[in-house]
Amino acid sequence: MLPASIQITGELLSAAEVQDICESLKEDSVRLLSVRGCQLSDRDFGHVCRGVAESRSLAQLNLNLGVVSSISRTRHLADALKTNRSLQTLFLHGSPLLDAGLVTLNPALSTHPTLVCLDLGDCMLGDEALGLICGMLPPDGAKSGLRELTLSANPGISSKGWARLAIAVAHSSQLRVLNLDYNPLGDQIAGMLAVAVASSRTLEVLDLEGTGLTNQSAQVFLDMVENYPTSLRVLVLAENSISPELQQQICDLLSEGEEDDRDAPPLRSDPTSNRAVLPVRFKYQPIRSMQAPTWLLPHSSKG
């Protein structure tokens, strides 16, 4: 039997339901576990983390919207990730981790052998956390790193922190998708990111929606895609003070580049991941296996 998916949103989980989840994890019958926005006791959260630690089939774990709500839960998750060897994708969007939480998670995240997609959007992170995240984007010739990173809505990160990220992105040998939407970046940081994109050989998707950009930034990106080779295929500039005409010009040029590269040899594959780059509109959605069945716990089919 192929591993299934457990997807529950916004529910209060009972001890019995948590036990069912844990048994499935320990039996290696779950590939995707999503308890997005769910409420469960600290004790039950610890049980789920132990199940994650023991699972050899779990590829995606979605704990979005405040499930990891305390430093004690962060420690439970860190312990689970130190033992788990199968996880590829981890969603923690909307968890109040703060820098202290990322410090707790970092040893497990940075050494996990298969993790390639990480969502830390709206986690109240600052420069200390971002410095650790940059370590998950190793330069060419180093160990494998993240292929998809989401840092949306972390306004506590300073210009210095974003500049450090731009340098890491420029030299990353793996990163393909970077979501920075709804951070107060401004034109100066956008210019640094344009240089990083031009230097990167792998980055295909960059989301800068609602980041305080103007036509100045758009002109820089337009010049880059018009005059220099780049791997970029999608650049999201919505909700900025940028003219629709400039956005359309950039979009058209990126589309032309995609057509030109259809016959080019593919980028070097990552043996730890069989995921394709997802469209930006799916960035907060679970990655669904077309082959695996979906198992919804009985109470989760209410709405």
CSV table of C-alpha atoms in Angstrom, one decimal:
chain,number,residue,atom,x,y,z
A,1,MET,CA,0.0,0.0,0.0
A,2,LEU,CA,1.3,3.4,-0.9
A,3,PRO,CA,1.8,6.0,1.9
A,4,ALA,CA,-1.3,8.2,2.4
A,5,SER,CA,-1.8,11.8,3.4
A,6,ILE,CA,-3.4,13.1,6.7
A,7,GLN,CA,-4.6,16.7,6.2
A,8,ILE,CA,-6.5,18.4,9.0
A,9,THR,CA,-7.1,22.2,9.3
A,10,GLY,CA,-8.2,24.3,12.2
A,11,GLU,CA,-9.5,21.4,14.4
A,12,LEU,CA,-9.2,20.6,18.1
A,13,LEU,CA,-7.4,17.2,18.1
A,14,SER,CA,-8.3,14.7,20.8
A,15,ALA,CA,-5.8,12.3,22.4
A,16,ALA,CA,-7.4,9.4,20.4
A,17,GLU,CA,-7.0,11.2,17.1
A,18,VAL,CA,-3.4,12.1,17.9
A,19,GLN,CA,-2.8,8.4,18.8
A,20,ASP,CA,-4.1,7.4,15.3
A,21,ILE,CA,-1.8,9.9,13.7
A,22,CYS,CA,1.2,8.6,15.7
A,23,GLU,CA,0.5,4.9,14.9
A,24,SER,CA,0.3,5.7,11.2
A,25,LEU,CA,3.6,7.6,11.4
A,26,LYS,CA,5.3,4.7,13.2
A,27,GLU,CA,3.9,2.2,10.6
A,28,ASP,CA,5.4,4.3,7.8
A,29,SER,CA,2.0,4.7,6.2
A,30,VAL,CA,2.1,8.5,5.9
A,31,ARG,CA,3.9,10.6,3.3
A,32,LEU,CA,2.2,13.9,4.1
A,33,LEU,CA,1.1,15.1,7.5
A,34,SER,CA,-0.7,18.5,7.8
A,35,VAL,CA,-2.2,19.7,11.0
A,36,ARG,CA,-2.4,23.3,9.9
A,37,GLY,CA,-3.9,25.6,12.5
A,38,CYS,CA,-4.9,22.7,14.8
A,39,GLN,CA,-5.0,22.8,18.5
A,40,LEU,CA,-3.5,20.0,20.6
A,41,SER,CA,-2.0,19.7,24.0
A,42,ASP,CA,1.7,20.0,24.6
A,43,ARG,CA,1.8,16.3,25.6
A,44,ASP,CA,0.1,15.3,22.3
A,45,PHE,CA,2.4,17.5,20.3
A,46,GLY,CA,5.3,15.7,21.9
A,47,HIS,CA,3.7,12.4,20.9
A,48,VAL,CA,3.4,13.6,17.2
A,49,CYS,CA,7.0,14.7,17.2
A,50,ARG,CA,8.1,11.2,18.4
A,51,GLY,CA,6.1,9.7,15.6
A,52,VAL,CA,7.8,12.1,13.1
A,53,ALA,CA,11.1,11.0,14.5
A,54,GLU,CA,10.4,7.3,13.9
A,55,SER,CA,8.7,7.7,10.5
A,56,ARG,CA,10.7,6.6,7.4
A,57,SER,CA,8.0,7.5,4.9
A,58,LEU,CA,7.1,11.1,5.9
A,59,ALA,CA,8.2,13.5,3.2
A,60,GLN,CA,6.1,16.6,4.1
A,61,LEU,CA,5.1,18.1,7.5
A,62,ASN,CA,2.8,21.1,7.7
A,63,LEU,CA,2.6,22.8,11.1
A,64,ASN,CA,1.5,26.2,9.8
A,65,LEU,CA,-0.5,28.8,11.7
A,66,GLY,CA,0.8,28.6,15.2
A,67,VAL,CA,1.0,24.9,15.9
A,68,VAL,CA,4.6,25.3,17.1
A,69,SER,CA,3.5,27.9,19.7
A,70,SER,CA,6.2,27.7,22.4
A,71,ILE,CA,9.9,27.1,22.9
A,72,SER,CA,9.2,23.7,24.5
A,73,ARG,CA,7.3,22.6,21.3
A,74,THR,CA,10.3,23.9,19.3
A,75,ARG,CA,12.6,21.7,21.2
A,76,HIS,CA,10.3,18.7,20.6
A,77,LEU,CA,10.4,19.4,16.9
A,78,ALA,CA,14.1,19.8,16.9
A,79,ASP,CA,14.6,16.5,18.6
A,80,ALA,CA,12.3,14.8,16.0
A,81,LEU,CA,14.2,16.3,13.1
A,82,LYS,CA,17.5,15.1,14.5
A,83,THR,CA,16.3,11.5,14.2
A,84,ASN,CA,14.1,11.7,11.1
A,85,ARG,CA,15.8,11.0,7.8
A,86,SER,CA,12.9,11.2,5.3
A,87,LEU,CA,11.5,14.7,5.5
A,88,GLN,CA,11.8,16.9,2.4
A,89,THR,CA,9.4,19.7,3.2
A,90,LEU,CA,8.7,21.6,6.4
A,91,PHE,CA,6.0,24.3,6.8
A,92,LEU,CA,6.2,26.4,9.9
A,93,HIS,CA,4.4,29.5,8.5
A,94,GLY,CA,2.8,31.7,11.2
A,95,SER,CA,4.6,30.1,14.1
A,96,PRO,CA,6.0,32.6,16.7
A,97,LEU,CA,9.5,31.1,16.6
A,98,LEU,CA,11.5,34.3,17.1
A,99,ASP,CA,15.3,34.1,16.8
A,100,ALA,CA,15.5,31.8,19.9
A,101,GLY,CA,13.3,29.3,18.2
A,102,LEU,CA,15.5,29.2,15.1
A,103,VAL,CA,18.6,28.9,17.2
A,104,THR,CA,17.0,25.8,18.8
A,105,LEU,CA,16.0,24.3,15.4
A,106,ASN,CA,19.1,25.2,13.5
A,107,PRO,CA,21.3,22.2,14.4
A,108,ALA,CA,18.6,19.8,13.2
A,109,LEU,CA,17.6,21.8,10.1
A,110,SER,CA,21.1,22.5,8.9
A,111,THR,CA,22.2,18.9,9.2
A,112,HIS,CA,19.0,17.1,8.0
A,113,PRO,CA,20.0,14.9,5.1
A,114,THR,CA,16.9,15.3,2.9
A,115,LEU,CA,15.2,18.6,3.8
A,116,VAL,CA,15.0,20.8,0.7
A,117,CYS,CA,11.9,23.0,1.2
A,118,LEU,CA,11.4,25.3,4.3
A,119,ASP,CA,8.7,27.8,5.0
A,120,LEU,CA,9.5,30.2,7.8
A,121,GLY,CA,7.1,32.9,6.8
A,122,ASP,CA,5.6,35.1,9.5
A,123,CYS,CA,7.7,33.5,12.2
A,124,MET,CA,8.8,36.8,13.8
A,125,LEU,CA,12.5,36.3,12.8
A,126,GLY,CA,15.3,38.8,13.0
A,127,ASP,CA,18.9,39.1,11.8
A,128,GLU,CA,20.3,36.3,14.1
A,129,ALA,CA,17.8,33.8,12.6
A,130,LEU,CA,18.5,35.0,9.1
A,131,GLY,CA,22.2,34.4,9.6
A,132,LEU,CA,21.5,30.8,10.5
A,133,ILE,CA,19.2,30.4,7.5
A,134,CYS,CA,22.0,31.7,5.2
A,135,GLY,CA,24.0,28.7,6.5
A,136,MET,CA,21.3,26.5,4.9
A,137,LEU,CA,22.3,27.9,1.4
A,138,PRO,CA,25.8,26.6,1.1
A,139,PRO,CA,27.9,27.8,-1.8
A,140,ASP,CA,28.9,25.8,-4.9
A,141,GLY,CA,31.0,22.7,-4.1
A,142,ALA,CA,29.7,22.5,-0.5
A,143,LYS,CA,26.9,20.2,0.8
A,144,SER,CA,23.4,20.2,-0.6
A,145,GLY,CA,21.2,23.0,0.6
A,146,LEU,CA,17.6,24.2,0.4
A,147,ARG,CA,15.9,24.3,-3.0
A,148,GLU,CA,12.9,26.4,-1.8
A,149,LEU,CA,12.8,29.0,1.0
A,150,THR,CA,9.9,31.1,2.2
A,151,LEU,CA,10.6,34.1,4.5
A,152,SER,CA,7.5,36.1,3.9
A,153,ALA,CA,6.3,38.7,6.4
A,154,ASN,CA,9.3,38.8,8.8
A,155,PRO,CA,9.6,42.6,9.2
A,156,GLY,CA,12.1,42.3,12.1
A,157,ILE,CA,14.9,41.5,9.7
A,158,SER,CA,17.1,44.6,8.9
A,159,SER,CA,18.7,45.8,5.7
A,160,LYS,CA,22.0,44.3,6.9
A,161,GLY,CA,20.3,40.9,7.3
A,162,TRP,CA,18.7,41.0,3.8
A,163,ALA,CA,22.0,42.0,2.3
A,164,ARG,CA,23.6,38.9,3.9
A,165,LEU,CA,20.8,36.8,2.4
A,166,ALA,CA,21.4,38.3,-1.0
A,167,ILE,CA,25.1,37.2,-0.8
A,168,ALA,CA,24.1,33.7,0.2
A,169,VAL,CA,21.6,33.5,-2.7
A,170,ALA,CA,24.2,34.6,-5.2
A,171,HIS,CA,26.4,31.7,-4.2
A,172,SER,CA,23.9,29.0,-3.4
A,173,SER,CA,24.3,25.9,-5.6
A,174,GLN,CA,20.7,24.6,-5.0
A,175,LEU,CA,18.1,27.4,-4.4
A,176,ARG,CA,15.4,27.6,-7.0
A,177,VAL,CA,12.4,29.3,-5.2
A,178,LEU,CA,12.7,32.3,-2.9
A,179,ASN,CA,9.6,33.9,-1.4
A,180,LEU,CA,10.2,37.3,0.3
A,181,ASP,CA,6.7,38.8,-0.1
A,182,TYR,CA,5.4,41.3,2.4
A,183,ASN,CA,8.7,42.3,3.9
A,184,PRO,CA,9.6,46.0,3.9
A,185,LEU,CA,12.6,45.6,1.5
A,186,GLY,CA,12.5,48.8,-0.5
A,187,ASP,CA,14.5,49.6,-3.7
A,188,GLN,CA,18.0,49.3,-2.1
A,189,ILE,CA,17.5,45.7,-1.0
A,190,ALA,CA,15.8,44.9,-4.3
A,191,GLY,CA,18.9,46.1,-6.1
A,192,MET,CA,21.0,43.7,-4.1
A,193,LEU,CA,18.6,40.9,-4.8
A,194,ALA,CA,18.9,41.7,-8.6
A,195,VAL,CA,22.6,41.2,-8.4
A,196,ALA,CA,22.1,37.9,-6.5
A,197,VAL,CA,19.6,36.7,-9.1
A,198,ALA,CA,22.1,37.6,-11.9
A,199,SER,CA,24.8,35.6,-10.2
A,200,SER,CA,22.7,32.6,-9.3
A,201,ARG,CA,22.7,29.7,-11.7
A,202,THR,CA,19.6,28.0,-10.2
A,203,LEU,CA,17.1,30.6,-8.9
A,204,GLU,CA,13.9,30.3,-11.0
A,205,VAL,CA,11.2,32.0,-8.8
A,206,LEU,CA,11.5,35.2,-6.8
A,207,ASP,CA,8.4,36.6,-5.0
A,208,LEU,CA,8.6,40.3,-4.1
A,209,GLU,CA,4.9,41.0,-3.7
A,210,GLY,CA,4.2,43.9,-1.4
A,211,THR,CA,7.8,44.7,-0.5
A,212,GLY,CA,7.7,48.5,-1.0
A,213,LEU,CA,9.3,48.6,-4.4
A,214,THR,CA,9.0,51.3,-7.1
A,215,ASN,CA,9.7,51.7,-10.8
A,216,GLN,CA,13.4,52.1,-9.9
A,217,SER,CA,13.6,48.5,-8.8
A,218,ALA,CA,11.6,47.3,-11.8
A,219,GLN,CA,14.0,49.1,-14.2
A,220,VAL,CA,16.9,47.3,-12.6
A,221,PHE,CA,15.2,43.9,-13.0
A,222,LEU,CA,14.2,44.8,-16.5
A,223,ASP,CA,17.8,45.7,-17.4
A,224,MET,CA,19.0,42.4,-15.9
A,225,VAL,CA,16.6,40.1,-17.7
A,226,GLU,CA,16.9,42.0,-21.0
A,227,ASN,CA,20.7,42.1,-21.1
A,228,TYR,CA,22.1,39.2,-19.0
A,229,PRO,CA,21.5,35.5,-19.0
A,230,THR,CA,19.6,34.3,-15.9
A,231,SER,CA,17.8,31.2,-14.7
A,232,LEU,CA,14.9,33.3,-13.4
A,233,ARG,CA,11.5,32.3,-14.8
A,234,VAL,CA,9.0,34.0,-12.4
A,235,LEU,CA,9.3,37.4,-10.8
A,236,VAL,CA,6.3,38.5,-8.7
A,237,LEU,CA,6.1,42.3,-8.3
A,238,ALA,CA,2.4,42.7,-7.5
A,239,GLU,CA,1.2,45.1,-4.7
A,240,ASN,CA,4.2,47.5,-5.3
A,241,SER,CA,4.3,51.0,-6.8
A,242,ILE,CA,5.4,49.6,-10.1
A,243,SER,CA,3.6,50.4,-13.4
A,244,PRO,CA,1.7,47.6,-15.1
A,245,GLU,CA,3.7,48.3,-18.2
A,246,LEU,CA,7.0,47.6,-16.6
A,247,GLN,CA,5.7,44.5,-14.9
A,248,GLN,CA,4.4,43.2,-18.3
A,249,GLN,CA,7.7,43.9,-20.0
A,250,ILE,CA,9.6,41.9,-17.4
A,251,CYS,CA,7.0,39.1,-17.6
A,252,ASP,CA,7.3,39.0,-21.4
A,253,LEU,CA,11.1,38.8,-21.3
A,254,LEU,CA,11.1,36.0,-18.8
A,255,SER,CA,8.6,34.1,-20.9
A,256,GLU,CA,10.8,34.5,-23.9
A,257,GLY,CA,13.8,33.2,-21.9
A,258,GLU,CA,11.8,30.1,-20.9
A,259,GLU,CA,11.0,29.4,-24.5
A,260,ASP,CA,14.6,29.8,-25.5
A,261,ASP,CA,15.8,27.3,-22.9
A,262,ARG,CA,13.4,24.5,-23.7
A,263,ASP,CA,16.0,22.6,-25.6
A,264,ALA,CA,18.8,23.4,-23.1
A,265,PRO,CA,20.2,20.7,-20.9
A,266,PRO,CA,18.4,20.5,-17.5
A,267,LEU,CA,19.9,21.8,-14.3
A,268,ARG,CA,21.8,19.2,-12.3
A,269,SER,CA,19.2,17.2,-10.4
A,270,ASP,CA,19.2,16.8,-6.6
A,271,PRO,CA,19.1,13.2,-5.6
A,272,THR,CA,17.4,14.1,-2.3
A,273,SER,CA,14.3,15.5,-4.0
A,274,ASN,CA,11.9,14.4,-6.7
A,275,ARG,CA,10.0,17.7,-6.5
A,276,ALA,CA,9.5,20.0,-9.4
A,277,VAL,CA,9.6,23.8,-8.8
A,278,LEU,CA,6.0,24.8,-7.9
A,279,PRO,CA,4.2,27.8,-9.3
A,280,VAL,CA,4.2,30.7,-6.8
A,281,ARG,CA,0.4,30.5,-6.4
A,282,PHE,CA,0.9,27.1,-4.7
A,283,LYS,CA,3.6,28.2,-2.3
A,284,TYR,CA,1.6,27.7,0.9
A,285,GLN,CA,-0.2,24.6,-0.4
A,286,PRO,CA,0.7,21.1,0.5
A,287,ILE,CA,2.5,19.2,-2.2
A,288,ARG,CA,0.1,16.5,-3.2
A,289,SER,CA,1.2,13.1,-4.5
A,290,MET,CA,-0.7,12.1,-7.6
A,291,GLN,CA,-0.1,8.4,-6.7
A,292,ALA,CA,-0.7,8.4,-3.0
A,293,PRO,CA,-4.3,8.2,-1.5
A,294,THR,CA,-5.5,10.8,0.9
A,295,TRP,CA,-6.7,9.8,4.4
A,296,LEU,CA,-8.8,12.4,6.2
A,297,LEU,CA,-9.5,11.6,9.9
A,298,PRO,CA,-13.3,11.3,10.4
A,299,HIS,CA,-13.8,14.6,12.1
A,300,SER,CA,-11.9,16.5,9.5
A,301,SER,CA,-14.6,16.0,6.8
A,302,LYS,CA,-17.1,18.3,8.6
A,303,GLY,CA,-16.7,21.2,6.2
